[in-house]
Amino acid sequence: MKNRIKVLRAERDWTQADLADRVGISRQAVISIEKYKYTPSLELAFKIASAFEVEITEVFRPEEDD
């Protein structure tokens, strides 16, 4: 699963800790999601999208086979 979390954070001038606080997870969890080491649950994915005030598809996209 690809994500645009780092880009969306930069657009809002948020740190990883800012996002973590907004969705109730650790900064380390944000780092893991951004680096594709951890795929968030559907519930967490919706919380992240809600924090950015965008649709979930603006944050997460399935990896495409090339």
mmCIF file with all atom_site columns, C-alpha atoms in Angstrom:
data_model
loop_
_atom_site.group_PDB
_atom_site.id
_atom_site.type_symbol
_atom_site.label_atom_id
_atom_site.label_alt_id
_atom_site.label_comp_id
_atom_site.label_asym_id
_atom_site.label_entity_id
_atom_site.label_seq_id
_atom_site.pdbx_PDB_ins_code
_atom_site.Cartn_x
_atom_site.Cartn_y
_atom_site.Cartn_z
_atom_site.occupancy
_atom_site.B_iso_or_equiv
_atom_site.pdbx_formal_charge
_atom_site.auth_seq_id
_atom_site.auth_comp_id
_atom_site.auth_asym_id
_atom_site.auth_atom_id
_atom_site.pdbx_PDB_model_num
ATOM 1  C CA . MET A 1 1  ? 0.000   0.000  0.000   1.00 0.00 ? 1  MET A CA 1
ATOM 2  C CA . LYS A 1 2  ? 1.469   3.329  -1.066  1.00 0.00 ? 2  LYS A CA 1
ATOM 3  C CA . ASN A 1 3  ? 0.770   6.480  0.906   1.00 0.00 ? 3  ASN A CA 1
ATOM 4  C CA . ARG A 1 4  ? 1.198   10.237 0.658   1.00 0.00 ? 4  ARG A CA 1
ATOM 5  C CA . ILE A 1 5  ? 1.488   10.928 4.373   1.00 0.00 ? 5  ILE A CA 1
ATOM 6  C CA . LYS A 1 6  ? 4.872   12.629 4.165   1.00 0.00 ? 6  LYS A CA 1
ATOM 7  C CA . VAL A 1 7  ? 3.658   14.932 1.362   1.00 0.00 ? 7  VAL A CA 1
ATOM 8  C CA . LEU A 1 8  ? 0.431   15.773 3.162   1.00 0.00 ? 8  LEU A CA 1
ATOM 9  C CA . ARG A 1 9  ? 2.317   16.500 6.372   1.00 0.00 ? 9  ARG A CA 1
ATOM 10 C CA . ALA A 1 10 ? 4.723   18.798 4.531   1.00 0.00 ? 10 ALA A CA 1
ATOM 11 C CA . GLU A 1 11 ? 1.829   20.690 2.926   1.00 0.00 ? 11 GLU A CA 1
ATOM 12 C CA . ARG A 1 12 ? 0.473   21.400 6.413   1.00 0.00 ? 12 ARG A CA 1
ATOM 13 C CA . ASP A 1 13 ? 3.857   21.931 8.062   1.00 0.00 ? 13 ASP A CA 1
ATOM 14 C CA . TRP A 1 14 ? 3.153   19.083 10.492  1.00 0.00 ? 14 TRP A CA 1
ATOM 15 C CA . THR A 1 15 ? 5.822   16.961 12.132  1.00 0.00 ? 15 THR A CA 1
ATOM 16 C CA . GLN A 1 16 ? 5.470   13.218 12.530  1.00 0.00 ? 16 GLN A CA 1
ATOM 17 C CA . ALA A 1 17 ? 4.695   13.899 16.188  1.00 0.00 ? 17 ALA A CA 1
ATOM 18 C CA . ASP A 1 18 ? 1.918   16.345 15.210  1.00 0.00 ? 18 ASP A CA 1
ATOM 19 C CA . LEU A 1 19 ? 0.205   13.696 13.097  1.00 0.00 ? 19 LEU A CA 1
ATOM 20 C CA . ALA A 1 20 ? 0.738   11.037 15.763  1.00 0.00 ? 20 ALA A CA 1
ATOM 21 C CA . ASP A 1 21 ? -0.941  13.244 18.371  1.00 0.00 ? 21 ASP A CA 1
ATOM 22 C CA . ARG A 1 22 ? -3.885  13.956 16.061  1.00 0.00 ? 22 ARG A CA 1
ATOM 23 C CA . VAL A 1 23 ? -4.637  10.279 15.424  1.00 0.00 ? 23 VAL A CA 1
ATOM 24 C CA . GLY A 1 24 ? -3.591  8.803  18.753  1.00 0.00 ? 24 GLY A CA 1
ATOM 25 C CA . ILE A 1 25 ? -0.567  6.755  17.733  1.00 0.00 ? 25 ILE A CA 1
ATOM 26 C CA . SER A 1 26 ? 3.163   6.977  18.422  1.00 0.00 ? 26 SER A CA 1
ATOM 27 C CA . ARG A 1 27 ? 5.600   8.950  16.315  1.00 0.00 ? 27 ARG A CA 1
ATOM 28 C CA . GLN A 1 28 ? 7.378   5.646  15.636  1.00 0.00 ? 28 GLN A CA 1
ATOM 29 C CA . ALA A 1 29 ? 4.156   4.255  14.148  1.00 0.00 ? 29 ALA A CA 1
ATOM 30 C CA . VAL A 1 30 ? 3.952   7.248  11.787  1.00 0.00 ? 30 VAL A CA 1
ATOM 31 C CA . ILE A 1 31 ? 7.562   6.639  10.742  1.00 0.00 ? 31 ILE A CA 1
ATOM 32 C CA . SER A 1 32 ? 6.836   2.949  10.075  1.00 0.00 ? 32 SER A CA 1
ATOM 33 C CA . ILE A 1 33 ? 3.767   3.762  7.975   1.00 0.00 ? 33 ILE A CA 1
ATOM 34 C CA . GLU A 1 34 ? 5.640   6.399  5.959   1.00 0.00 ? 34 GLU A CA 1
ATOM 35 C CA . LYS A 1 35 ? 8.485   3.956  5.279   1.00 0.00 ? 35 LYS A CA 1
ATOM 36 C CA . TYR A 1 36 ? 6.049   1.162  4.274   1.00 0.00 ? 36 TYR A CA 1
ATOM 37 C CA . LYS A 1 37 ? 7.213   -1.055 7.153   1.00 0.00 ? 37 LYS A CA 1
ATOM 38 C CA . TYR A 1 38 ? 3.715   -1.118 8.636   1.00 0.00 ? 38 TYR A CA 1
ATOM 39 C CA . THR A 1 39 ? 0.312   -1.067 6.976   1.00 0.00 ? 39 THR A CA 1
ATOM 40 C CA . PRO A 1 40 ? -2.278  0.652  9.149   1.00 0.00 ? 40 PRO A CA 1
ATOM 41 C CA . SER A 1 41 ? -5.606  -0.936 9.966   1.00 0.00 ? 41 SER A CA 1
ATOM 42 C CA . LEU A 1 42 ? -8.590  0.317  8.034   1.00 0.00 ? 42 LEU A CA 1
ATOM 43 C CA . GLU A 1 43 ? -9.761  2.215  11.116  1.00 0.00 ? 43 GLU A CA 1
ATOM 44 C CA . LEU A 1 44 ? -6.393  3.945  11.496  1.00 0.00 ? 44 LEU A CA 1
ATOM 45 C CA . ALA A 1 45 ? -6.234  4.712  7.774   1.00 0.00 ? 45 ALA A CA 1
ATOM 46 C CA . PHE A 1 46 ? -9.587  6.504  8.049   1.00 0.00 ? 46 PHE A CA 1
ATOM 47 C CA . LYS A 1 47 ? -8.374  8.417  11.127  1.00 0.00 ? 47 LYS A CA 1
ATOM 48 C CA . ILE A 1 48 ? -5.290  9.564  9.236   1.00 0.00 ? 48 ILE A CA 1
ATOM 49 C CA . ALA A 1 49 ? -7.365  10.698 6.257   1.00 0.00 ? 49 ALA A CA 1
ATOM 50 C CA . SER A 1 50 ? -9.756  12.489 8.609   1.00 0.00 ? 50 SER A CA 1
ATOM 51 C CA . ALA A 1 51 ? -6.865  14.286 10.311  1.00 0.00 ? 51 ALA A CA 1
ATOM 52 C CA . PHE A 1 52 ? -5.793  15.605 6.902   1.00 0.00 ? 52 PHE A CA 1
ATOM 53 C CA . GLU A 1 53 ? -9.443  16.363 6.037   1.00 0.00 ? 53 GLU A CA 1
ATOM 54 C CA . VAL A 1 54 ? -9.217  14.416 2.776   1.00 0.00 ? 54 VAL A CA 1
ATOM 55 C CA . GLU A 1 55 ? -10.705 11.234 1.361   1.00 0.00 ? 55 GLU A CA 1
ATOM 56 C CA . ILE A 1 56 ? -8.868  8.031  2.221   1.00 0.00 ? 56 ILE A CA 1
ATOM 57 C CA . THR A 1 57 ? -7.947  7.581  -1.456  1.00 0.00 ? 57 THR A CA 1
ATOM 58 C CA . GLU A 1 58 ? -6.016  10.851 -1.286  1.00 0.00 ? 58 GLU A CA 1
ATOM 59 C CA . VAL A 1 59 ? -3.743  9.304  1.354   1.00 0.00 ? 59 VAL A CA 1
ATOM 60 C CA . PHE A 1 60 ? -3.547  5.605  0.490   1.00 0.00 ? 60 PHE A CA 1
ATOM 61 C CA . ARG A 1 61 ? -3.364  3.798  -2.828  1.00 0.00 ? 61 ARG A CA 1
ATOM 62 C CA . PRO A 1 62 ? -2.768  0.149  -3.641  1.00 0.00 ? 62 PRO A CA 1
ATOM 63 C CA . GLU A 1 63 ? 0.607   -0.701 -5.115  1.00 0.00 ? 63 GLU A CA 1
ATOM 64 C CA . GLU A 1 64 ? 0.297   -1.218 -8.840  1.00 0.00 ? 64 GLU A CA 1
ATOM 65 C CA . ASP A 1 65 ? 1.949   -4.166 -10.532 1.00 0.00 ? 65 ASP A CA 1
ATOM 66 C CA . ASP A 1 66 ? 4.343   -3.034 -13.230 1.00 0.00 ? 66 ASP A CA 1
#
